[in-house]
XYZ file of N, CA and C in Angstrom:
486
model
N 79.177 116.583 88.581
C 79.776 115.971 87.421
C 78.666 115.361 86.570
N 78.705 115.590 85.280
C 77.672 115.121 84.383
C 77.917 113.659 84.018
N 76.966 112.807 84.366
C 77.123 111.367 84.102
C 77.107 111.052 82.621
N 76.494 111.898 81.800
C 76.412 111.630 80.363
C 77.774 111.677 79.684
N 78.721 112.405 80.266
C 80.025 112.513 79.619
C 80.989 111.428 80.070
N 80.594 110.611 81.035
C 81.455 109.526 81.505
C 81.037 108.249 80.797
N 81.888 107.745 79.884
C 81.505 106.545 79.148
C 81.489 105.317 80.040
N 80.610 104.390 79.736
C 80.565 103.126 80.452
C 81.754 102.283 80.009
N 82.429 101.675 80.948
C 83.584 100.850 80.636
C 83.258 99.429 81.048
N 83.134 98.543 80.070
C 82.774 97.178 80.406
C 83.960 96.230 80.397
N 85.078 96.640 79.812
C 86.275 95.813 79.896
C 87.514 96.651 79.661
N 88.678 96.049 79.875
C 89.937 96.772 79.802
C 90.216 97.373 78.427
N 89.679 96.809 77.358
C 89.961 97.338 76.035
C 89.277 98.666 75.782
N 88.341 99.046 76.636
C 87.631 100.301 76.457
C 88.263 101.456 77.225
N 89.411 101.242 77.835
C 90.074 102.318 78.550
C 90.616 103.334 77.551
N 90.413 104.622 77.838
C 90.943 105.643 76.945
C 92.404 105.929 77.282
N 93.054 106.786 76.484
C 94.472 107.064 76.686
C 94.755 107.679 78.053
N 93.868 108.562 78.521
C 94.064 109.195 79.817
C 94.026 108.156 80.930
N 93.091 107.223 80.843
C 92.989 106.164 81.844
C 94.240 105.300 81.830
N 94.730 104.966 80.645
C 95.938 104.147 80.552
C 97.125 104.865 81.179
N 97.181 106.187 81.022
C 98.286 106.965 81.576
C 98.210 107.031 83.100
N 97.028 107.322 83.648
C 96.918 107.530 85.086
C 96.507 106.277 85.832
N 95.855 105.348 85.190
C 95.415 104.119 85.829
C 93.945 104.145 86.177
N 93.300 103.024 85.982
C 91.870 102.920 86.260
C 91.606 102.834 87.756
N 92.525 102.201 88.492
C 92.388 102.075 89.944
C 93.770 101.847 90.545
N 93.969 102.280 91.794
C 95.289 102.146 92.429
C 95.503 100.756 93.014
N 96.766 100.411 93.198
C 97.131 99.143 93.831
C 97.263 99.283 95.343
N 97.482 100.509 95.807
C 97.628 100.773 97.230
C 96.712 101.925 97.626
N 96.567 102.132 98.915
C 95.661 103.149 99.448
C 96.172 104.561 99.204
N 95.266 105.506 99.353
C 95.642 106.919 99.271
C 96.646 107.239 100.370
N 96.439 106.704 101.551
C 97.348 106.941 102.673
C 98.777 106.506 102.332
N 98.933 105.310 101.782
C 100.259 104.806 101.400
C 100.838 105.655 100.274
N 99.996 106.069 99.343
C 100.444 106.908 98.234
C 100.941 108.260 98.735
N 100.265 108.810 99.739
C 100.703 110.082 100.320
C 102.031 109.930 101.062
N 102.263 108.770 101.668
C 103.545 108.512 102.331
C 104.686 108.532 101.321
N 104.479 107.883 100.191
C 105.505 107.846 99.145
C 105.697 109.233 98.548
N 104.608 109.938 98.315
C 104.698 111.284 97.753
C 105.396 112.232 98.728
N 105.228 112.010 100.032
C 105.921 112.834 101.025
C 107.434 112.665 100.891
N 107.864 111.457 100.581
C 109.299 111.214 100.350
C 109.753 112.015 99.138
N 108.978 111.953 98.067
C 109.312 112.722 96.856
C 109.365 114.213 97.199
N 108.385 114.696 97.950
C 108.347 116.110 98.339
C 109.568 116.479 99.179
N 109.897 115.638 100.152
C 111.030 115.916 101.041
C 112.372 115.872 100.326
N 112.432 115.134 99.216
C 113.672 115.052 98.439
C 113.745 116.131 97.351
N 112.779 117.047 97.350
C 112.828 118.166 96.405
C 111.942 118.022 95.197
N 110.995 117.097 95.224
C 110.114 116.866 94.084
C 109.161 117.994 93.783
N 109.143 119.004 94.626
C 108.314 120.172 94.340
C 109.024 121.132 93.387
N 110.341 121.023 93.280
C 111.123 121.916 92.422
C 111.651 121.248 91.170
N 111.721 119.942 91.152
C 112.272 119.224 90.006
C 112.158 117.734 90.221
N 112.828 116.992 89.370
C 112.755 115.536 89.437
C 113.639 114.971 90.538
N 113.130 113.909 91.159
C 113.857 113.146 92.171
C 114.091 111.764 91.581
N 115.311 111.284 91.652
C 115.636 109.969 91.107
C 114.849 108.884 91.839
N 114.292 107.971 91.060
C 113.519 106.867 91.635
C 114.359 106.073 92.631
N 115.650 105.973 92.397
C 116.552 105.256 93.285
C 116.595 105.843 94.685
N 116.506 107.163 94.793
C 116.502 107.807 96.110
C 115.228 107.459 96.876
N 114.112 107.411 96.171
C 112.842 107.046 96.805
C 112.907 105.600 97.280
N 113.449 104.720 96.431
C 113.596 103.311 96.800
C 114.461 103.179 98.048
N 115.549 103.934 98.087
C 116.455 103.891 99.236
C 115.725 104.315 100.509
N 114.962 105.382 100.455
C 114.216 105.859 101.630
C 113.180 104.832 102.093
N 112.611 104.084 101.139
C 111.620 103.060 101.478
C 112.264 101.737 101.887
N 113.570 101.612 101.636
C 114.274 100.384 101.982
C 113.954 99.225 101.053
N 113.700 99.540 99.767
C 113.400 98.509 98.776
C 114.318 98.682 97.577
N 114.397 97.648 96.747
C 115.190 97.705 95.524
C 114.521 98.624 94.499
N 115.327 99.298 93.715
C 114.803 100.250 92.725
C 113.894 99.597 91.698
N 114.136 98.356 91.355
C 113.309 97.669 90.346
C 112.301 96.706 90.971
N 112.072 96.820 92.270
C 111.156 95.894 92.947
C 109.705 96.151 92.550
N 108.916 95.097 92.611
C 107.486 95.202 92.307
C 106.787 96.106 93.317
N 107.212 96.045 94.577
C 106.597 96.878 95.613
C 106.777 98.359 95.279
N 107.982 98.739 94.898
C 108.218 100.141 94.547
C 107.400 100.529 93.326
N 107.410 99.697 92.306
C 106.665 100.005 91.075
C 105.174 100.181 91.367
N 104.608 99.288 92.149
C 103.177 99.366 92.447
C 102.852 100.553 93.353
N 103.735 100.857 94.285
C 103.511 101.992 95.183
C 103.572 103.301 94.397
N 104.569 103.422 93.537
C 104.674 104.621 92.707
C 103.504 104.712 91.734
N 103.094 103.569 91.185
C 101.940 103.552 90.279
C 100.679 104.034 90.980
N 100.507 103.644 92.239
C 99.330 104.092 93.000
C 99.381 105.608 93.194
N 100.532 106.137 93.560
C 100.663 107.586 93.761
C 100.426 108.339 92.445
N 100.842 107.749 91.334
C 100.575 108.355 90.023
C 99.098 108.244 89.676
N 98.493 107.115 89.984
C 97.081 106.890 89.706
C 96.223 107.919 90.440
N 96.599 108.256 91.670
C 95.880 109.275 92.442
C 96.223 110.692 91.969
N 97.213 110.816 91.072
C 97.577 112.141 90.567
C 98.412 112.955 91.533
N 99.183 112.282 92.394
C 100.001 112.992 93.376
C 101.399 113.252 92.827
N 101.944 112.260 92.108
C 103.277 112.396 91.529
C 103.219 112.074 90.035
N 104.272 112.453 89.348
C 104.444 112.177 87.925
C 105.873 111.737 87.682
N 106.099 111.102 86.547
C 107.447 110.748 86.138
C 107.704 109.255 86.148
N 108.838 108.889 85.572
C 109.261 107.485 85.545
C 110.555 107.317 86.336
N 111.656 107.698 85.756
C 112.936 107.597 86.470
C 113.111 108.791 87.402
N 112.663 109.945 86.938
C 112.674 111.146 87.757
C 111.251 111.452 88.194
N 111.030 111.582 89.477
C 109.680 111.769 90.022
C 109.517 113.182 90.558
N 108.338 113.736 90.360
C 108.042 115.071 90.876
C 106.582 115.131 91.304
N 106.269 116.133 92.092
C 104.887 116.340 92.515
C 104.088 116.962 91.377
N 102.844 116.553 91.253
C 101.930 117.200 90.312
C 101.504 118.534 90.933
N 100.736 119.317 90.195
C 100.251 120.576 90.766
C 99.359 120.305 91.981
N 98.545 119.244 91.926
C 97.717 118.884 93.089
C 98.603 118.409 94.237
N 99.675 117.687 93.920
C 100.614 117.250 94.951
C 101.274 118.432 95.643
N 101.644 119.437 94.867
C 102.233 120.647 95.458
C 101.214 121.361 96.337
N 99.970 121.380 95.875
C 98.906 122.024 96.643
C 98.736 121.333 97.999
N 98.871 120.011 98.015
C 98.725 119.239 99.250
C 99.924 119.424 100.181
N 101.134 119.274 99.647
C 102.324 119.299 100.487
C 102.838 120.703 100.792
N 102.438 121.683 99.995
C 102.844 123.070 100.240
C 101.639 123.985 100.099
N 100.645 123.832 100.976
C 99.422 124.624 100.845
C 99.688 126.117 101.038
N 98.928 126.924 100.308
C 99.023 128.375 100.464
C 97.716 128.966 100.979
N 96.737 128.097 101.221
C 95.476 128.537 101.823
C 94.975 127.429 102.751
N 93.990 127.771 103.561
C 93.443 126.797 104.509
C 92.699 125.656 103.820
N 92.294 125.844 102.579
C 91.517 124.814 101.876
C 92.342 123.980 100.906
N 93.596 124.342 100.680
C 94.416 123.646 99.672
C 94.518 122.147 99.904
N 94.809 121.729 101.120
C 94.974 120.290 101.398
C 93.681 119.530 101.137
N 92.573 120.077 101.577
C 91.273 119.444 101.376
C 90.941 119.353 99.883
N 91.161 120.427 99.152
C 90.902 120.433 97.708
C 91.796 119.424 96.990
N 93.054 119.364 97.388
C 93.990 118.420 96.763
C 93.555 116.982 97.024
N 93.114 116.700 98.248
C 92.656 115.342 98.560
C 91.464 114.944 97.696
N 90.553 115.870 97.466
C 89.417 115.567 96.597
C 89.899 115.268 95.178
N 90.875 116.024 94.705
C 91.447 115.762 93.380
C 92.042 114.363 93.348
N 92.793 114.002 94.391
C 93.420 112.681 94.440
C 92.371 111.576 94.377
N 91.333 111.710 95.184
C 90.306 110.668 95.256
C 89.544 110.544 93.933
N 89.378 111.641 93.235
C 88.603 111.595 91.993
C 89.452 111.356 90.750
N 90.757 111.191 90.895
C 91.619 110.995 89.730
C 91.593 109.571 89.161
N 91.676 108.511 89.957
C 91.567 107.177 89.345
C 90.213 107.046 88.635
N 90.221 106.559 87.437
C 89.012 106.510 86.604
C 87.842 105.816 87.295
N 88.091 104.672 87.900
C 87.012 103.939 88.566
C 86.468 104.755 89.745
N 87.346 105.413 90.495
C 86.900 106.231 91.625
C 86.086 107.424 91.129
N 86.514 108.023 90.040
C 85.779 109.143 89.450
C 84.348 108.728 89.099
N 84.219 107.558 88.517
C 82.895 107.056 88.142
C 82.042 106.745 89.371
N 82.661 106.176 90.400
C 81.927 105.883 91.633
C 81.482 107.176 92.325
N 82.351 108.173 92.350
C 81.975 109.453 92.944
C 80.799 110.076 92.201
N 80.828 109.996 90.885
C 79.724 110.549 90.095
C 78.434 109.783 90.369
N 78.534 108.474 90.483
C 77.350 107.647 90.700
C 76.728 107.885 92.079
N 77.569 108.007 93.100
C 77.064 108.101 94.467
C 77.136 109.509 95.052
N 77.341 110.510 94.234
C 77.454 111.893 94.694
C 76.264 112.274 95.575
N 76.546 112.548 96.829
C 75.507 112.973 97.757
C 74.670 111.857 98.350
N 74.894 110.632 97.922
C 74.098 109.497 98.413
C 74.931 108.670 99.403
N 74.264 107.850 100.165
C 74.938 106.923 101.065
C 75.526 105.788 100.241
N 76.762 105.430 100.545
C 77.410 104.340 99.822
C 76.763 103.011 100.183
N 76.620 102.125 99.198
C 76.147 100.778 99.514
C 77.276 99.977 100.166
N 77.033 98.729 100.444
C 78.046 97.876 101.068
C 79.254 97.710 100.149
N 80.383 97.348 100.748
C 81.589 97.082 99.955
C 81.324 96.009 98.903
N 80.525 95.006 99.268
C 80.231 93.917 98.333
C 79.516 94.440 97.087
N 78.566 95.341 97.283
C 77.841 95.895 96.139
C 78.751 96.773 95.278
N 79.616 97.544 95.923
C 80.575 98.367 95.170
C 81.520 97.457 94.399
N 81.976 96.386 95.040
C 82.875 95.432 94.382
C 82.216 94.829 93.142
N 80.973 94.435 93.267
C 80.261 93.865 92.125
C 80.086 94.894 91.013
N 79.817 96.126 91.387
C 79.654 97.193 90.395
C 80.950 97.456 89.640
N 82.068 97.585 90.361
C 83.330 97.880 89.673
C 83.750 96.731 88.774
N 83.372 95.523 89.149
C 83.679 94.366 88.306
C 82.776 94.332 87.072
N 81.492 94.443 87.300
C 80.523 94.314 86.215
C 80.523 95.513 85.267
N 80.573 96.717 85.802
C 80.416 97.916 84.981
C 81.721 98.585 84.562
N 82.769 98.449 85.367
C 83.984 99.219 85.111
C 85.200 98.367 84.766
N 85.006 97.074 84.584
C 86.074 96.220 84.080
C 87.157 95.839 85.068
N 86.924 95.988 86.354
C 87.911 95.572 87.356
C 87.858 94.047 87.442
N 89.011 93.381 87.345
C 89.014 91.920 87.421
C 88.401 91.407 88.722
N 87.800 90.252 88.644
C 87.162 89.625 89.801
C 88.133 89.523 90.977
N 89.385 89.219 90.680
C 90.390 89.047 91.734
C 90.740 90.355 92.445
N 90.413 91.500 91.858
C 90.742 92.803 92.433
C 89.526 93.570 92.922
N 88.329 93.120 92.623
C 87.137 93.925 92.887
C 86.952 94.271 94.367
N 87.180 93.328 95.273
C 87.023 93.600 96.704
C 88.043 94.639 97.187
N 89.272 94.481 96.716
C 90.323 95.421 97.139
C 90.041 96.819 96.604
N 89.625 96.923 95.367
C 89.323 98.240 94.784
C 88.170 98.898 95.537
N 87.143 98.130 95.855
C 86.013 98.672 96.629
C 86.494 99.165 97.993
N 87.314 98.402 98.658
C 87.845 98.801 99.969
C 88.736 100.043 99.875
N 89.563 100.106 98.839
C 90.419 101.275 98.650
C 89.575 102.527 98.396
N 88.505 102.379 97.640
C 87.624 103.523 97.383
C 86.973 103.996 98.684
N 86.402 103.091 99.427
C 85.704 103.457 100.662
C 86.685 104.069 101.677
N 87.877 103.513 101.793
C 88.848 104.039 102.756
C 89.403 105.396 102.336
N 89.369 105.671 101.044
C 89.863 106.969 100.560
C 88.909 108.077 100.930
């Protein structure tokens, strides 16, 4: 990935439209996002929209709860699902949940990890190199990519665990 084409983001006002749509960083882990997306897949999200209420019911939460909103936002941020009231798998989500080759799941996971804007920038920065400590990543995402101080440690941990 060419670093010259990735603009430096020093605060939230510099987010582009694509970042605003998909999210700069997730609120939950890739693992949790895949669990929610599996519900969407199992309810038919590979063929059409699944009502958000059905997903909430399967998770045992209220349809308008903050937990559901943040969990769905994380799955959208990773590029696994799309939609608001009706949820469906993205093409990468379909590739993961309905692979047609031995490499589909692995390729889809890489797409998921590189979809959040902050993760994309970190992958470009550390491509092929050993990751520094979580603390250094946290400071970088705060200083260079506009992640609030209160979220920097969590974002660094979510990136490393992904």
